[in-house]
Amino acid sequence: MPNVRAEALRALTQDCFQAAGCPSGDAELIARLMVLSNLRGHDSHGVRQMPRYLRNIQDGHTMPHTEMTVVRDTPSLAILDANRAMGHVAATRAMELAISKARQMHISAVGVRNLDHIGRIGAYPEMAAEQGMVGLCFTATLGPASIVTPYGGVQGRFATNPISACFPVPQGDPVLLDFATSVVAANKIRQALDRGKEADEGWMIDRQGRPVRDPQAFIDREAVMLPLGGPRGYKGYGLAVLVEILAGILTGAGTFATLRDRSNTNNVSFLIVIDPTALVSREYYEREILSLVEYLHDTEVRPGDPPVLIPGEYEGNQQRQREVEGIVIEEPVWNAIQEAAANLGVAVPTPVP
Ligand code: NAD
């Protein structure tokens, strides 16, 4: 499989989005976040999405250059309508607004709706943690397909509705929770197909409730995903409903129950930022979170097993490794990227041997 350095991949991605009509600053931001997803070990939401995002621009589903509308604005709250902007750009602007409001008001919530796919949800809470704040993101994945069934069902009722939370840790990887409320992200099933592999057991069922492992059955809409927890997924189902309400109803975007226009992905997101120093002193916060990290690391494991990780260390370890070793891309994904770049007249870097 081709291995491409992060820097080359960023340049390629930026050039493609600029050629597709994005302002250069936005193209730079999109490229940085997309490649960061690969670096942080989430290839499912990295550059493999580039051809799809570019197609959405070409088909007029996503606007490469648009202004957001402020629907509601108070000192601590806002709702933004992104007017079909690129997801990464709109979600970043919404998080920047949430951080600035939390600086003034100690806690803020900002909803953003009517935007394309925002990629790796964890990227946005990480922005708050980089500034010493706690960030949360709830994303209702409205759009063409309800691909996740409620607990006990065999029919899709919503999509993968991810949740992320990020807490700063002094001189260490931030504590980062970042996952779909379905058993895995849907793109991991598409990724399994590209790798010629089966989906894991417990990810999908068919309309008769029988387990399914063939990724093609999911693409053909013959199988639906189970909520987080798989066959015992009532808690994942509950979390998915939480996201549908927080991000769907509280932003005014609605839910799959009332969704009429299913032509576009709408990664409607509800962001919360908290300034921890408004509650406890910075010294106390740092001392306590470092003690918690150390305490969890000190957990005994079974002989031969790797040490316990803190949520977010997987991403930190992947990034340190991939910055050095490069990013490995599946052959069909690399072919699709090359084709998309060629259509825009953008030169493609040569993978490293
Ligand atoms: P996943 O199953 O890969 O789990 C990731 C989480 O598990 C992270 O918090 C990570 O730090 C933690 N983790 C991994 N290994 C660990 C270990 N050994 N010990 C402790 N914690 C560990 O997540 P997923 O549900 O497959 O989601 C993958 C990506 O897909 C995420 O970045 C998510 O934001 C993204 N996603 C995006 C959308 C969208 O519509 N934009 C939808 C769904 C998912």
Tab-separated table of C-alpha atoms and ligand atoms in Angstrom:
chain	number	residue	atom	x	y	z
A	1	MET	CA	0.000	0.000	0.000
A	2	PRO	CA	1.313	3.494	-0.809
A	3	ASN	CA	2.983	5.419	2.016
A	4	VAL	CA	2.781	9.212	1.777
A	5	ARG	CA	4.378	11.726	4.144
A	6	ALA	CA	1.989	13.962	6.072
A	7	GLU	CA	3.516	17.118	4.617
A	8	ALA	CA	3.045	15.941	1.016
A	9	LEU	CA	-0.498	14.802	1.776
A	10	ARG	CA	-1.338	18.197	3.311
A	11	ALA	CA	-0.011	20.034	0.251
A	12	LEU	CA	-1.985	17.768	-2.101
A	13	THR	CA	-5.206	18.155	-0.083
A	14	GLN	CA	-4.828	21.928	0.168
A	15	ASP	CA	-4.172	22.257	-3.574
A	16	CYS	CA	-7.249	20.142	-4.400
A	17	PHE	CA	-9.643	22.165	-2.220
A	18	GLN	CA	-8.192	25.423	-3.473
A	19	ALA	CA	-8.637	24.233	-7.070
A	20	ALA	CA	-12.242	23.299	-6.171
A	21	GLY	CA	-12.921	26.901	-5.133
A	22	CYS	CA	-12.154	27.069	-1.390
A	23	PRO	CA	-10.335	30.201	-0.177
A	24	SER	CA	-6.670	29.393	0.504
A	25	GLY	CA	-6.999	29.757	4.317
A	26	ASP	CA	-9.973	27.373	4.359
A	27	ALA	CA	-8.186	24.892	2.070
A	28	GLU	CA	-5.191	24.975	4.436
A	29	LEU	CA	-7.474	24.335	7.436
A	30	ILE	CA	-9.327	21.463	5.713
A	31	ALA	CA	-6.012	19.868	4.679
A	32	ARG	CA	-4.543	20.219	8.179
A	33	LEU	CA	-7.582	18.610	9.856
A	34	MET	CA	-7.986	15.832	7.283
A	35	VAL	CA	-4.336	14.782	7.479
A	36	LEU	CA	-4.413	15.155	11.285
A	37	SER	CA	-7.132	12.502	11.300
A	38	ASN	CA	-4.742	10.095	9.519
A	39	LEU	CA	-1.888	11.083	11.821
A	40	ARG	CA	-4.014	10.450	14.895
A	41	GLY	CA	-4.850	6.955	13.705
A	42	HIS	CA	-8.334	7.549	12.283
A	43	ASP	CA	-7.778	6.829	8.580
A	44	SER	CA	-11.523	6.274	8.251
A	45	HIS	CA	-11.984	10.072	8.555
A	46	GLY	CA	-8.807	11.320	6.893
A	47	VAL	CA	-7.855	11.805	3.251
A	48	ARG	CA	-9.979	8.857	2.117
A	49	GLN	CA	-12.885	11.313	2.375
A	50	MET	CA	-11.308	13.800	-0.040
A	51	PRO	CA	-12.922	12.524	-3.290
A	52	ARG	CA	-16.338	12.489	-1.604
A	53	TYR	CA	-15.975	16.062	-0.255
A	54	LEU	CA	-14.779	17.307	-3.654
A	55	ARG	CA	-17.705	15.577	-5.361
A	56	ASN	CA	-20.093	17.278	-2.934
A	57	ILE	CA	-18.643	20.657	-3.971
A	58	GLN	CA	-18.833	19.781	-7.666
A	59	ASP	CA	-22.460	18.585	-7.295
A	60	GLY	CA	-23.425	21.810	-5.506
A	61	HIS	CA	-24.244	20.050	-2.197
A	62	THR	CA	-21.401	21.881	-0.427
A	63	MET	CA	-20.443	25.511	-0.924
A	64	PRO	CA	-16.674	26.027	-1.139
A	65	HIS	CA	-17.033	29.631	-0.057
A	66	THR	CA	-19.958	30.833	2.044
A	67	GLU	CA	-20.711	32.985	5.065
A	68	MET	CA	-22.399	31.510	8.142
A	69	THR	CA	-25.622	33.059	9.424
A	70	VAL	CA	-25.989	33.753	13.146
A	71	VAL	CA	-29.456	32.422	14.019
A	72	ARG	CA	-29.267	33.088	17.775
A	73	ASP	CA	-26.643	34.797	19.889
A	74	THR	CA	-26.400	35.404	23.648
A	75	PRO	CA	-23.229	35.915	25.730
A	76	SER	CA	-22.961	32.157	26.373
A	77	LEU	CA	-25.000	30.543	23.553
A	78	ALA	CA	-25.201	30.656	19.783
A	79	ILE	CA	-26.767	28.807	16.881
A	80	LEU	CA	-25.053	29.125	13.515
A	81	ASP	CA	-26.430	28.158	10.112
A	82	ALA	CA	-23.435	27.223	7.975
A	83	ASN	CA	-25.353	27.558	4.690
A	84	ARG	CA	-23.897	24.272	3.373
A	85	ALA	CA	-20.266	25.175	4.166
A	86	MET	CA	-17.423	22.659	4.277
A	87	GLY	CA	-17.851	20.838	7.593
A	88	HIS	CA	-14.278	21.288	8.840
A	89	VAL	CA	-14.412	25.041	8.307
A	90	ALA	CA	-17.858	25.548	9.858
A	91	ALA	CA	-17.154	23.331	12.887
A	92	THR	CA	-13.812	25.067	13.512
A	93	ARG	CA	-15.465	28.508	13.411
A	94	ALA	CA	-18.203	27.263	15.759
A	95	MET	CA	-15.612	25.892	18.215
A	96	GLU	CA	-13.620	29.150	18.068
A	97	LEU	CA	-16.818	31.022	18.941
A	98	ALA	CA	-17.591	28.599	21.798
A	99	ILE	CA	-14.058	29.054	23.217
A	100	SER	CA	-14.283	32.852	23.104
A	101	LYS	CA	-17.718	32.797	24.784
A	102	ALA	CA	-16.466	30.416	27.500
A	103	ARG	CA	-13.554	32.798	28.190
A	104	GLN	CA	-16.111	35.485	29.024
A	105	MET	CA	-18.902	33.393	30.562
A	106	HIS	CA	-16.995	30.319	31.934
A	107	ILE	CA	-19.284	27.937	29.983
A	108	SER	CA	-20.752	28.142	26.508
A	109	ALA	CA	-22.758	26.096	24.035
A	110	VAL	CA	-22.744	26.663	20.286
A	111	GLY	CA	-24.788	24.718	17.757
A	112	VAL	CA	-23.920	24.608	14.067
A	113	ARG	CA	-26.228	23.158	11.436
A	114	ASN	CA	-26.470	22.807	7.681
A	115	LEU	CA	-22.843	21.785	7.054
A	116	ASP	CA	-21.045	18.938	5.318
A	117	HIS	CA	-19.254	16.067	7.113
A	118	ILE	CA	-16.817	17.366	9.769
A	119	GLY	CA	-14.486	14.341	9.779
A	120	ARG	CA	-12.896	13.341	13.082
A	121	ILE	CA	-15.124	14.819	15.797
A	122	GLY	CA	-12.266	14.787	18.334
A	123	ALA	CA	-10.466	17.546	16.428
A	124	TYR	CA	-12.840	20.222	17.782
A	125	PRO	CA	-12.759	19.487	21.542
A	126	GLU	CA	-8.952	19.202	21.125
A	127	MET	CA	-8.945	22.882	20.097
A	128	ALA	CA	-10.533	23.817	23.437
A	129	ALA	CA	-8.089	21.609	25.388
A	130	GLU	CA	-5.131	23.268	23.600
A	131	GLN	CA	-6.321	26.480	25.246
A	132	GLY	CA	-6.703	24.976	28.724
A	133	MET	CA	-10.469	24.468	28.387
A	134	VAL	CA	-12.679	21.377	28.443
A	135	GLY	CA	-14.387	20.768	25.081
A	136	LEU	CA	-17.325	18.553	24.152
A	137	CYS	CA	-18.860	17.818	20.782
A	138	PHE	CA	-22.080	15.947	19.996
A	139	THR	CA	-22.740	15.396	16.298
A	140	ALA	CA	-26.034	14.177	14.861
A	141	THR	CA	-25.137	12.602	11.534
A	142	LEU	CA	-28.260	13.563	9.623
A	143	GLY	CA	-28.334	12.871	5.905
A	144	PRO	CA	-29.165	10.344	3.236
A	145	ALA	CA	-29.087	7.172	5.314
A	146	SER	CA	-30.350	6.052	8.710
A	147	ILE	CA	-27.858	3.214	9.073
A	148	VAL	CA	-27.984	2.430	12.810
A	149	THR	CA	-30.837	0.568	14.444
A	150	PRO	CA	-32.152	1.274	17.946
A	151	TYR	CA	-31.546	-1.486	20.520
A	152	GLY	CA	-33.981	-4.300	19.783
A	153	GLY	CA	-34.693	-3.125	16.206
A	154	VAL	CA	-33.676	-4.371	12.759
A	155	GLN	CA	-34.287	-1.111	10.884
A	156	GLY	CA	-32.111	2.020	10.677
A	157	ARG	CA	-33.474	4.985	12.626
A	158	PHE	CA	-30.462	7.305	12.891
A	159	ALA	CA	-26.779	7.317	11.953
A	160	THR	CA	-23.546	7.009	13.903
A	161	ASN	CA	-24.019	10.143	16.111
A	162	PRO	CA	-20.491	10.472	17.553
A	163	ILE	CA	-19.515	12.020	20.880
A	164	SER	CA	-16.200	13.594	21.817
A	165	ALA	CA	-14.789	15.183	24.980
A	166	CYS	CA	-11.278	16.488	25.551
A	167	PHE	CA	-9.585	17.505	28.818
A	168	PRO	CA	-6.165	19.196	28.950
A	169	VAL	CA	-3.338	17.350	30.699
A	170	PRO	CA	-0.153	19.324	31.468
A	171	GLN	CA	2.821	18.090	29.401
A	172	GLY	CA	0.952	15.002	28.184
A	173	ASP	CA	-1.599	13.695	25.746
A	174	PRO	CA	-4.978	15.250	26.530
A	175	VAL	CA	-7.671	12.881	27.784
A	176	LEU	CA	-9.717	12.397	24.610
A	177	LEU	CA	-12.931	10.453	24.171
A	178	ASP	CA	-13.870	10.319	20.517
A	179	PHE	CA	-16.190	7.660	19.162
A	180	ALA	CA	-19.399	6.885	17.353
A	181	THR	CA	-22.402	5.836	19.446
A	182	SER	CA	-22.800	2.998	16.946
A	183	VAL	CA	-20.582	-0.023	17.504
A	184	VAL	CA	-17.922	1.620	15.246
A	185	ALA	CA	-17.774	4.476	12.745
A	186	ALA	CA	-19.541	3.526	9.479
A	187	ASN	CA	-16.416	4.389	7.499
A	188	LYS	CA	-14.629	1.482	9.196
A	189	ILE	CA	-16.999	-0.846	7.342
A	190	ARG	CA	-16.173	0.924	4.039
A	191	GLN	CA	-12.501	0.671	5.002
A	192	ALA	CA	-12.839	-3.089	5.614
A	193	LEU	CA	-14.221	-3.398	2.067
A	194	ASP	CA	-11.198	-1.518	0.644
A	195	ARG	CA	-8.868	-3.803	2.594
A	196	GLY	CA	-10.662	-6.934	1.363
A	197	LYS	CA	-11.648	-7.805	4.933
A	198	GLU	CA	-14.851	-8.758	6.694
A	199	ALA	CA	-16.463	-6.521	9.288
A	200	ASP	CA	-16.010	-7.687	12.882
A	201	GLU	CA	-18.636	-9.861	14.489
A	202	GLY	CA	-21.278	-7.867	16.327
A	203	TRP	CA	-21.141	-4.796	14.055
A	204	MET	CA	-24.149	-5.463	11.782
A	205	ILE	CA	-27.404	-7.396	11.404
A	206	ASP	CA	-29.828	-7.922	8.523
A	207	ARG	CA	-33.599	-7.274	8.475
A	208	GLN	CA	-34.157	-10.693	10.092
A	209	GLY	CA	-31.763	-9.802	12.928
A	210	ARG	CA	-29.104	-12.273	11.742
A	211	PRO	CA	-25.414	-11.272	12.157
A	212	VAL	CA	-23.756	-9.929	8.978
A	213	ARG	CA	-20.028	-9.573	8.298
A	214	ASP	CA	-19.931	-8.793	4.561
A	215	PRO	CA	-19.204	-5.030	4.198
A	216	GLN	CA	-20.899	-5.050	0.768
A	217	ALA	CA	-24.224	-5.892	2.446
A	218	PHE	CA	-23.913	-2.623	4.369
A	219	ILE	CA	-23.092	-0.640	1.207
A	220	ASP	CA	-26.127	-2.250	-0.491
A	221	ARG	CA	-28.269	-1.260	2.538
A	222	GLU	CA	-29.086	-4.903	3.282
A	223	ALA	CA	-27.562	-4.611	6.760
A	224	VAL	CA	-27.754	-2.040	9.536
A	225	MET	CA	-25.241	-1.240	12.268
A	226	LEU	CA	-25.855	-1.980	15.918
A	227	PRO	CA	-25.510	0.686	18.600
A	228	LEU	CA	-22.357	0.837	20.756
A	229	GLY	CA	-22.347	-2.298	22.902
A	230	GLY	CA	-23.422	-4.517	19.969
A	231	PRO	CA	-25.993	-7.141	20.936
A	232	ARG	CA	-26.210	-5.536	24.436
A	233	GLY	CA	-26.269	-2.036	22.996
A	234	TYR	CA	-29.073	-0.366	24.936
A	235	LYS	CA	-26.630	2.106	26.509
A	236	GLY	CA	-25.124	3.007	23.121
A	237	TYR	CA	-28.657	3.415	21.835
A	238	GLY	CA	-29.407	5.785	24.717
A	239	LEU	CA	-26.307	7.837	23.892
A	240	ALA	CA	-27.360	8.017	20.227
A	241	VAL	CA	-30.756	9.366	21.284
A	242	LEU	CA	-29.007	11.914	23.526
A	243	VAL	CA	-26.985	13.149	20.528
A	244	GLU	CA	-30.061	13.224	18.265
A	245	ILE	CA	-31.819	15.498	20.790
A	246	LEU	CA	-28.872	17.717	21.807
A	247	ALA	CA	-27.500	18.257	18.320
A	248	GLY	CA	-30.688	17.783	16.305
A	249	ILE	CA	-33.464	19.393	18.325
A	250	LEU	CA	-31.555	21.996	20.383
A	251	THR	CA	-29.951	23.467	17.249
A	252	GLY	CA	-33.262	23.607	15.385
A	253	ALA	CA	-32.012	21.195	12.711
A	254	GLY	CA	-34.513	18.445	13.626
A	255	THR	CA	-33.953	14.699	13.703
A	256	PHE	CA	-34.342	11.726	11.379
A	257	ALA	CA	-37.988	11.618	12.544
A	258	THR	CA	-38.765	14.873	10.728
A	259	LEU	CA	-35.962	15.049	8.161
A	260	ARG	CA	-37.320	15.834	4.689
A	261	ASP	CA	-34.269	16.687	2.611
A	262	ARG	CA	-32.040	13.617	2.625
A	263	SER	CA	-29.855	14.696	-0.284
A	264	ASN	CA	-26.990	16.083	1.830
A	265	THR	CA	-24.860	15.019	4.760
A	266	ASN	CA	-25.647	17.366	7.639
A	267	ASN	CA	-23.161	16.857	10.520
A	268	VAL	CA	-25.138	19.114	12.822
A	269	SER	CA	-23.062	19.641	15.962
A	270	PHE	CA	-23.581	20.857	19.504
A	271	LEU	CA	-20.384	22.114	21.130
A	272	ILE	CA	-19.888	22.843	24.816
A	273	VAL	CA	-16.817	24.529	26.288
A	274	ILE	CA	-16.084	24.849	30.017
A	275	ASP	CA	-13.307	26.883	31.609
A	276	PRO	CA	-12.198	24.567	34.456
A	277	THR	CA	-10.509	27.453	36.292
A	278	ALA	CA	-13.918	29.044	36.812
A	279	LEU	CA	-14.709	26.065	39.067
A	280	VAL	CA	-11.402	25.032	40.631
A	281	SER	CA	-7.889	26.507	40.628
A	282	ARG	CA	-5.573	25.640	37.711
A	283	GLU	CA	-3.096	24.051	40.228
A	284	TYR	CA	-5.812	21.807	41.689
A	285	TYR	CA	-7.088	20.767	38.234
A	286	GLU	CA	-3.618	19.884	36.977
A	287	ARG	CA	-2.591	18.053	40.136
A	288	GLU	CA	-5.804	15.982	40.153
A	289	ILE	CA	-5.807	15.062	36.452
A	290	LEU	CA	-2.140	14.052	36.602
A	291	SER	CA	-2.889	11.864	39.653
A	292	LEU	CA	-5.792	10.247	37.800
A	293	VAL	CA	-3.624	9.524	34.740
A	294	GLU	CA	-0.884	8.010	36.918
A	295	TYR	CA	-3.408	5.975	38.920
A	296	LEU	CA	-4.963	4.499	35.760
A	297	HIS	CA	-1.551	3.774	34.226
A	298	ASP	CA	-0.648	1.858	37.383
A	299	THR	CA	-3.505	-0.638	36.858
A	300	GLU	CA	-2.330	-4.259	36.931
A	301	VAL	CA	-2.806	-6.126	33.635
A	302	ARG	CA	-2.821	-9.806	32.726
A	303	PRO	CA	0.667	-11.219	32.077
A	304	GLY	CA	1.793	-10.369	28.524
A	305	ASP	CA	-0.869	-7.701	27.980
A	306	PRO	CA	0.084	-4.111	27.100
A	307	PRO	CA	-0.254	-1.454	29.802
A	308	VAL	CA	-3.551	0.357	30.345
A	309	LEU	CA	-3.913	3.429	28.139
A	310	ILE	CA	-5.707	6.658	28.954
A	311	PRO	CA	-8.382	7.595	26.350
A	312	GLY	CA	-6.463	9.785	23.877
A	313	GLU	CA	-3.106	8.025	24.232
A	314	TYR	CA	-3.900	5.829	21.239
A	315	GLU	CA	-4.145	9.008	19.145
A	316	GLY	CA	-0.970	10.491	20.687
A	317	ASN	CA	1.036	7.300	20.053
A	318	GLN	CA	-0.227	7.010	16.474
A	319	GLN	CA	0.666	10.614	15.733
A	320	ARG	CA	4.220	10.308	17.072
A	321	GLN	CA	4.735	7.180	14.947
A	322	ARG	CA	3.098	8.398	11.739
A	323	GLU	CA	4.868	11.787	11.791
A	324	VAL	CA	8.064	9.729	11.356
A	325	GLU	CA	6.929	6.707	9.350
A	326	GLY	CA	4.363	8.336	7.030
A	327	ILE	CA	0.735	7.510	6.317
A	328	VAL	CA	-0.210	4.247	4.638
A	329	ILE	CA	-3.197	4.538	2.308
A	330	GLU	CA	-5.260	1.691	0.861
A	331	GLU	CA	-4.702	1.190	-2.899
A	332	PRO	CA	-8.360	1.897	-3.939
A	333	VAL	CA	-8.359	5.051	-1.781
A	334	TRP	CA	-5.081	6.286	-3.279
A	335	ASN	CA	-6.427	5.610	-6.789
A	336	ALA	CA	-9.586	7.618	-6.058
A	337	ILE	CA	-7.501	10.496	-4.636
A	338	GLN	CA	-5.249	10.512	-7.722
A	339	GLU	CA	-8.280	10.586	-9.996
A	340	ALA	CA	-9.904	13.451	-8.052
A	341	ALA	CA	-6.631	15.424	-8.141
A	342	ALA	CA	-6.172	14.799	-11.881
A	343	ASN	CA	-9.707	16.093	-12.568
A	344	LEU	CA	-8.691	19.346	-10.866
A	345	GLY	CA	-5.307	19.504	-12.604
A	346	VAL	CA	-3.431	19.023	-9.319
A	347	ALA	CA	-0.092	17.173	-9.281
A	348	VAL	CA	0.100	14.119	-7.014
A	349	PRO	CA	3.205	13.368	-4.877
A	350	THR	CA	5.067	10.119	-5.364
A	351	PRO	CA	4.626	7.726	-2.410
A	352	VAL	CA	7.821	6.901	-0.510
A	353	PRO	CA	9.210	3.403	-1.160
B	1	NAD	P1	-12.833	3.903	18.022
B	1	NAD	O1	-13.546	2.625	18.218
B	1	NAD	O2	-11.612	3.944	17.177
B	1	NAD	O3	-12.496	4.488	19.482
B	1	NAD	C1	-11.754	5.660	19.625
B	1	NAD	C2	-11.689	6.032	21.086
B	1	NAD	O4	-11.177	4.939	21.834
B	1	NAD	C3	-10.741	7.192	21.343
B	1	NAD	O5	-11.235	7.971	22.398
B	1	NAD	C4	-9.443	6.483	21.749
B	1	NAD	O6	-8.589	7.297	22.531
B	1	NAD	C5	-10.004	5.340	22.547
B	1	NAD	N1	-9.103	4.194	22.634
B	1	NAD	C6	-8.574	3.476	21.606
B	1	NAD	N2	-7.804	2.473	22.088
B	1	NAD	C7	-7.848	2.566	23.444
B	1	NAD	C8	-7.267	1.813	24.513
B	1	NAD	N3	-6.465	0.763	24.294
B	1	NAD	N4	-7.525	2.195	25.765
B	1	NAD	C9	-8.334	3.261	26.020
B	1	NAD	N5	-8.920	3.997	25.066
B	1	NAD	C10	-8.685	3.659	23.787
B	1	NAD	O7	-13.852	5.012	17.495
B	1	NAD	P2	-14.970	4.945	16.362
B	1	NAD	O8	-16.289	4.945	17.002
B	1	NAD	O9	-14.687	3.874	15.381
B	1	NAD	O10	-14.745	6.373	15.661
B	1	NAD	C11	-13.578	6.604	14.866
B	1	NAD	C12	-13.537	8.042	14.377
B	1	NAD	O11	-14.678	8.282	13.561
B	1	NAD	C13	-13.597	9.095	15.475
B	1	NAD	O12	-12.545	10.033	15.233
B	1	NAD	C14	-14.941	9.784	15.285
B	1	NAD	O13	-14.956	11.173	15.571
B	1	NAD	C15	-15.176	9.581	13.809
B	1	NAD	N6	-16.604	9.644	13.448
B	1	NAD	C16	-17.038	10.706	12.716
B	1	NAD	C17	-18.368	10.773	12.311
B	1	NAD	C18	-18.894	11.916	11.480
B	1	NAD	O14	-20.016	11.859	11.015
B	1	NAD	N7	-18.152	12.963	11.261
B	1	NAD	C19	-19.261	9.761	12.666
B	1	NAD	C20	-18.769	8.698	13.448
B	1	NAD	C21	-17.449	8.644	13.828
